[in-house]
Short mmCIF file of C-alpha atoms in Angstrom, two decimals:
data_model
loop_
_atom_site.label_atom_id
_atom_site.label_comp_id
_atom_site.label_asym_id
_atom_site.label_seq_id
_atom_site.Cartn_x
_atom_site.Cartn_y
_atom_site.Cartn_z
CA UNK N 76 0.37 5.05 10.58
CA UNK N 77 -1.86 6.61 13.24
CA UNK N 78 -4.70 9.03 13.30
CA UNK N 79 -2.60 12.14 13.75
CA UNK N 80 0.48 11.62 11.64
CA UNK N 81 1.79 9.67 8.71
CA UNK N 82 4.90 7.53 8.40
CA UNK N 83 5.68 9.22 5.06
CA UNK N 84 5.55 12.84 6.23
CA UNK N 85 9.33 13.24 6.09
CA UNK N 86 10.28 10.94 3.22
CA UNK N 87 7.36 12.00 0.99
CA UNK N 88 9.42 14.72 -0.72
CA UNK N 89 11.98 12.14 -1.90
CA UNK N 90 9.62 9.12 -2.31
CA UNK N 91 9.69 8.91 -6.11
CA UNK N 92 13.46 9.20 -6.11
CA UNK N 93 13.82 6.41 -3.52
CA UNK N 94 11.47 4.15 -5.53
CA UNK N 95 12.55 5.16 -9.03
CA UNK N 96 13.10 1.48 -9.76
CA UNK N 97 9.59 0.46 -8.83
CA UNK N 98 7.87 -0.88 -11.93
CA UNK N 99 4.49 0.84 -11.79
CA UNK N 100 3.65 -0.14 -15.39
CA UNK N 101 4.12 -3.83 -14.60
CA UNK N 102 2.14 -3.54 -11.38
CA UNK N 103 -0.73 -1.73 -13.17
CA UNK N 104 -0.75 -4.40 -15.87
CA UNK N 105 -0.97 -7.06 -13.22
CA UNK N 106 -3.96 -5.37 -11.53
CA UNK N 107 -5.71 -4.96 -14.87
CA UNK N 108 -5.13 -8.68 -15.61
CA UNK N 109 -6.41 -9.62 -12.18
CA UNK N 110 -9.53 -7.56 -12.79
CA UNK N 111 -10.05 -9.34 -16.12
CA UNK N 112 -9.70 -12.72 -14.40
CA UNK N 113 -12.29 -11.62 -11.86
CA UNK N 114 -14.69 -10.57 -14.66
CA UNK N 115 -14.65 -7.04 -13.42
CA UNK N 116 -16.71 -4.70 -15.64
CA UNK N 117 -16.85 -1.52 -13.46
CA UNK N 118 -15.16 1.83 -13.99
CA UNK N 119 -15.15 3.72 -10.69
CA UNK N 120 -12.25 3.05 -8.34
CA UNK N 121 -11.48 4.27 -4.86
CA UNK N 122 -7.74 3.98 -4.11
CA UNK N 123 -6.63 3.98 -0.47
CA UNK N 124 -3.11 5.23 -0.05
CA UNK N 125 -2.66 6.71 -3.51
CA UNK N 126 0.78 8.12 -2.73
CA UNK N 127 2.17 10.36 -5.49
CA UNK N 128 -0.44 9.04 -7.87
CA UNK N 129 1.69 6.72 -9.98
CA UNK N 130 -0.69 3.73 -10.00
CA UNK N 131 -3.77 5.87 -10.22
CA UNK N 132 -2.72 7.86 -13.30
CA UNK N 133 -1.71 4.70 -15.16
CA UNK N 134 -5.02 3.03 -14.31
CA UNK N 135 -6.85 6.14 -15.48
CA UNK N 136 -5.03 5.85 -18.84
CA UNK N 137 -6.65 2.41 -19.14
CA UNK N 138 -10.16 3.80 -18.86
CA UNK N 139 -10.85 3.69 -15.10
CA UNK N 140 -12.02 6.61 -12.99
CA UNK N 141 -9.83 6.85 -9.93
CA UNK N 142 -10.35 8.81 -6.69
CA UNK N 143 -7.18 8.59 -4.72
CA UNK N 144 -7.10 9.05 -0.92
CA UNK N 145 -3.72 9.88 0.67
CA UNK N 146 -2.92 10.64 4.25
CA UNK N 147 0.56 12.22 3.83
CA UNK N 148 0.57 15.91 3.02
CA UNK N 149 3.99 15.69 1.41
CA UNK N 150 2.99 12.68 -0.78
CA UNK N 151 -0.18 14.44 -1.78
CA UNK N 152 1.70 17.63 -2.68
CA UNK N 153 3.78 15.62 -5.19
CA UNK N 154 0.71 14.00 -6.76
CA UNK N 155 -1.09 15.70 -9.58
CA UNK N 156 -4.51 15.13 -11.13
CA UNK N 157 -5.06 13.94 -14.69
CA UNK N 158 -8.08 12.92 -16.80
CA UNK N 159 -9.66 10.10 -14.82
CA UNK N 160 -7.52 10.56 -11.70
CA UNK N 161 -7.96 12.86 -8.72
CA UNK N 162 -6.38 12.65 -5.24
CA UNK N 163 -7.69 14.07 -1.94
CA UNK N 164 -6.46 13.96 1.57
CA UNK N 165 -7.84 11.27 3.82
CA UNK N 166 -7.35 8.17 5.90
CA UNK N 167 -8.28 4.71 4.64
CA UNK N 168 -10.02 4.01 7.87
CA UNK N 169 -12.20 7.10 8.11
CA UNK N 170 -12.45 8.73 4.61
CA UNK N 171 -16.08 9.34 3.68
CA UNK N 172 -17.54 10.06 0.26
CA UNK N 173 -21.16 10.08 -0.93
CA UNK N 174 -19.95 8.34 -4.10
CA UNK N 175 -20.15 4.54 -4.52
CA UNK N 176 -17.41 2.63 -6.32
CA UNK N 177 -17.01 -0.69 -8.23
CA UNK N 178 -13.53 -1.32 -6.81
CA UNK N 179 -11.56 -0.35 -3.76
CA UNK N 180 -7.82 -0.75 -4.41
CA UNK N 181 -4.90 -0.34 -1.99
CA UNK N 182 -1.29 -1.09 -3.18
CA UNK N 183 2.26 -1.14 -1.91
CA UNK N 184 1.39 -2.66 1.48
CA UNK N 185 -0.89 0.07 2.74
CA UNK N 186 -2.82 -2.64 4.62
CA UNK N 187 0.35 -3.62 6.47
CA UNK N 188 0.38 -0.15 7.98
CA UNK N 189 -2.86 -1.04 9.76
CA UNK N 190 -1.22 -2.54 12.82
CA UNK N 191 -4.25 -3.45 15.01
CA UNK N 192 -7.34 -5.48 14.34
CA UNK N 193 -9.36 -2.35 14.84
CA UNK N 194 -7.34 -0.55 12.15
CA UNK N 195 -7.80 -3.45 9.65
CA UNK N 196 -11.50 -3.78 10.40
CA UNK N 197 -11.98 -0.09 9.90
CA UNK N 198 -10.42 -0.30 6.42
CA UNK N 199 -12.65 -3.24 5.51
CA UNK N 200 -15.70 -1.52 6.89
CA UNK N 201 -14.91 1.68 5.01
CA UNK N 202 -14.37 -0.26 1.78
CA UNK N 203 -17.66 -2.10 2.34
CA UNK N 204 -19.55 1.18 2.82
CA UNK N 205 -18.09 2.67 -0.38
CA UNK N 206 -18.59 -0.32 -2.66
CA UNK N 207 -21.48 -0.98 -4.98
CA UNK N 208 -23.30 -4.31 -4.84
CA UNK N 209 -20.78 -7.11 -5.54
CA UNK N 210 -17.93 -4.58 -5.56
CA UNK N 211 -14.34 -5.79 -5.19
CA UNK N 212 -11.63 -4.99 -2.68
CA UNK N 213 -8.04 -5.66 -3.80
CA UNK N 214 -4.89 -5.01 -1.76
CA UNK N 215 -1.40 -6.42 -1.10
CA UNK N 216 0.34 -6.85 2.18
CA UNK N 217 3.28 -8.60 3.93
CA UNK N 218 2.77 -12.34 4.21
CA UNK N 219 3.41 -13.86 7.67
CA UNK N 220 4.85 -17.28 6.55
CA UNK N 221 7.49 -15.50 4.46
CA UNK N 222 8.32 -12.90 7.18
CA UNK N 223 8.74 -15.61 9.79
CA UNK N 224 10.85 -17.75 7.43
CA UNK N 225 13.05 -15.10 5.82
CA UNK N 226 13.32 -12.65 8.73
CA UNK N 227 13.73 -8.98 7.90
CA UNK N 228 17.31 -7.78 7.93
CA UNK N 229 19.12 -4.41 7.90
CA UNK N 230 19.18 -2.96 4.43
CA UNK N 231 20.99 -0.03 2.90
CA UNK N 232 19.83 1.89 -0.22
CA UNK N 233 21.81 4.58 -1.99
CA UNK N 234 20.33 6.55 -4.88
CA UNK N 235 20.88 9.85 -6.60
CA UNK N 236 19.78 12.16 -9.38
CA UNK N 237 21.14 15.44 -10.70
CA UNK N 238 20.04 17.30 -7.52
CA UNK N 239 20.22 14.97 -4.58
CA UNK N 240 22.06 11.96 -3.22
CA UNK N 241 20.19 9.86 -0.67
CA UNK N 242 21.57 7.18 1.69
CA UNK N 243 18.97 5.25 3.65
CA UNK N 244 19.50 2.62 6.31
CA UNK N 245 16.53 0.40 7.28
CA UNK N 246 16.90 -1.48 10.58
CA UNK N 247 14.04 -3.83 11.55
CA UNK N 248 12.71 -4.49 15.06
CA UNK N 249 10.82 -7.76 14.95
CA UNK N 250 7.85 -8.31 17.30
CA UNK N 251 6.76 -11.85 16.51
CA UNK N 252 4.00 -12.12 19.10
CA UNK N 253 2.12 -9.22 17.43
CA UNK N 254 3.04 -10.05 13.81
CA UNK N 255 4.77 -6.66 13.66
CA UNK N 256 7.97 -5.31 12.29
CA UNK N 257 9.04 -1.78 13.23
CA UNK N 258 11.25 -0.61 10.40
CA UNK N 259 13.56 2.17 11.67
CA UNK N 260 14.78 4.38 8.85
CA UNK N 261 17.78 6.70 9.06
CA UNK N 262 18.01 8.86 5.97
CA UNK N 263 20.89 11.18 4.87
CA UNK N 264 20.16 13.57 1.99
CA UNK N 265 22.84 15.61 0.27
CA UNK N 266 22.09 18.58 -1.94
CA UNK N 267 24.63 18.29 -4.70
CA UNK N 268 24.74 21.97 -5.54
CA UNK N 269 25.25 23.32 -1.99
CA UNK N 270 26.82 20.28 -0.45
CA UNK N 271 24.41 20.56 2.49
CA UNK N 272 23.63 17.27 4.22
CA UNK N 273 20.35 16.78 6.08
CA UNK N 274 19.30 13.74 8.02
CA UNK N 275 16.11 12.46 9.63
CA UNK N 276 14.63 9.33 11.13
CA UNK N 277 11.32 7.61 10.53
CA UNK N 278 9.71 4.54 12.03
CA UNK N 279 7.33 2.53 9.88
CA UNK N 280 5.22 0.06 11.88
CA UNK N 281 4.40 -2.84 9.54
CA UNK N 282 2.07 -5.78 10.23
CA UNK N 283 2.08 -9.05 8.32
CA UNK N 284 -0.85 -11.40 7.84
CA UNK N 285 -1.62 -15.04 7.20
CA UNK N 286 -4.45 -16.02 4.85
CA UNK N 287 -6.74 -17.40 7.56
CA UNK N 288 -6.21 -14.27 9.63
CA UNK N 289 -7.15 -11.97 6.79
CA UNK N 290 -10.10 -14.13 5.74
CA UNK N 291 -11.48 -14.04 9.28
CA UNK N 292 -11.52 -10.25 9.28
CA UNK N 293 -12.90 -10.08 5.79
CA UNK N 294 -15.78 -12.45 6.51
CA UNK N 295 -16.68 -10.57 9.67
CA UNK N 296 -16.68 -7.38 7.55
CA UNK N 297 -19.10 -8.72 4.93
CA UNK N 298 -16.67 -9.94 2.25
CA UNK N 299 -15.86 -13.28 0.62
CA UNK N 300 -12.46 -14.22 -0.75
CA UNK N 301 -12.35 -14.54 -4.55
CA UNK N 302 -8.57 -14.70 -5.04
CA UNK N 303 -5.30 -14.83 -3.16
CA UNK N 304 -1.89 -15.13 -4.83
CA UNK N 305 1.67 -13.90 -4.82
CA UNK N 306 1.75 -10.26 -6.02
CA UNK N 307 2.86 -10.03 -9.66
CA UNK N 308 3.86 -13.66 -10.33
CA UNK N 309 0.43 -15.09 -9.48
CA UNK N 310 1.91 -18.16 -7.72
CA UNK N 311 0.40 -19.87 -4.64
CA UNK N 312 1.80 -17.98 -1.62
CA UNK N 313 4.49 -19.76 0.38
CA UNK N 314 7.46 -18.93 2.51
CA UNK N 315 9.16 -17.18 -0.39
CA UNK N 316 6.23 -14.86 -0.91
CA UNK N 317 6.90 -11.61 0.87
CA UNK N 318 3.99 -9.73 -0.78
CA UNK N 319 0.61 -11.43 -1.22
CA UNK N 320 -2.41 -10.00 -3.12
CA UNK N 321 -5.88 -10.49 -1.76
CA UNK N 322 -9.14 -9.99 -3.60
CA UNK N 323 -12.51 -9.95 -1.83
CA UNK N 324 -16.01 -9.47 -3.11
CA UNK N 325 -18.60 -7.54 -1.12
CA UNK N 326 -21.47 -9.77 0.00
CA UNK N 327 -24.62 -7.71 -0.18
CA UNK N 328 -28.37 -8.07 0.45
CA UNK N 329 -29.14 -5.07 -1.76
#
């Protein structure tokens, strides 16, 4: 993700179809449980990378007030507002609101799209500026020990509904010295009614992080770690943990 474009500009129109098997209800329940374990009592949430609004609308149903921020125009076009959830266009690094929030949330590896230290620091700084005193920042990302151990491989996904059939190839380019994986997607989309086949390519630059690396940036940005665990199963992260969930609390002199 860079300042002028978004990795999801092309795939955004078919995003929900590609990830139809993603269990948003389970993930939302996990976040709510984590907030309970952290004794969170706030209501106002800023969500960086809100996508098509799946997490945000479910969280809103559970009594939270969500302002989603999404960089991709195509993703934002497929989102819709509901009671307690609203999405606007913006970048997690530079979005600015006069409102303060109790929680900044960023899910589905949005932090891994921040490929330089400057990008990550900008997200932390932006979260800090938008949080109330003792506010919490929660996000998930790729975990370096697992990436180094398991090694990304070429993957193929095929999915269809009544209108479209999609065939997607994901080919990784691993750059160990920078903790980066460039995931090169080739997507073929067939319109079932017309038989027309379209194709496009996307590259998603993904960064993975170790716990000490993330803690260093967080501490420099005015946060303290309050929890780190494997996303969903709550286990201690290890070489089998591809996705790790971090929770930080804002340190404030207010």
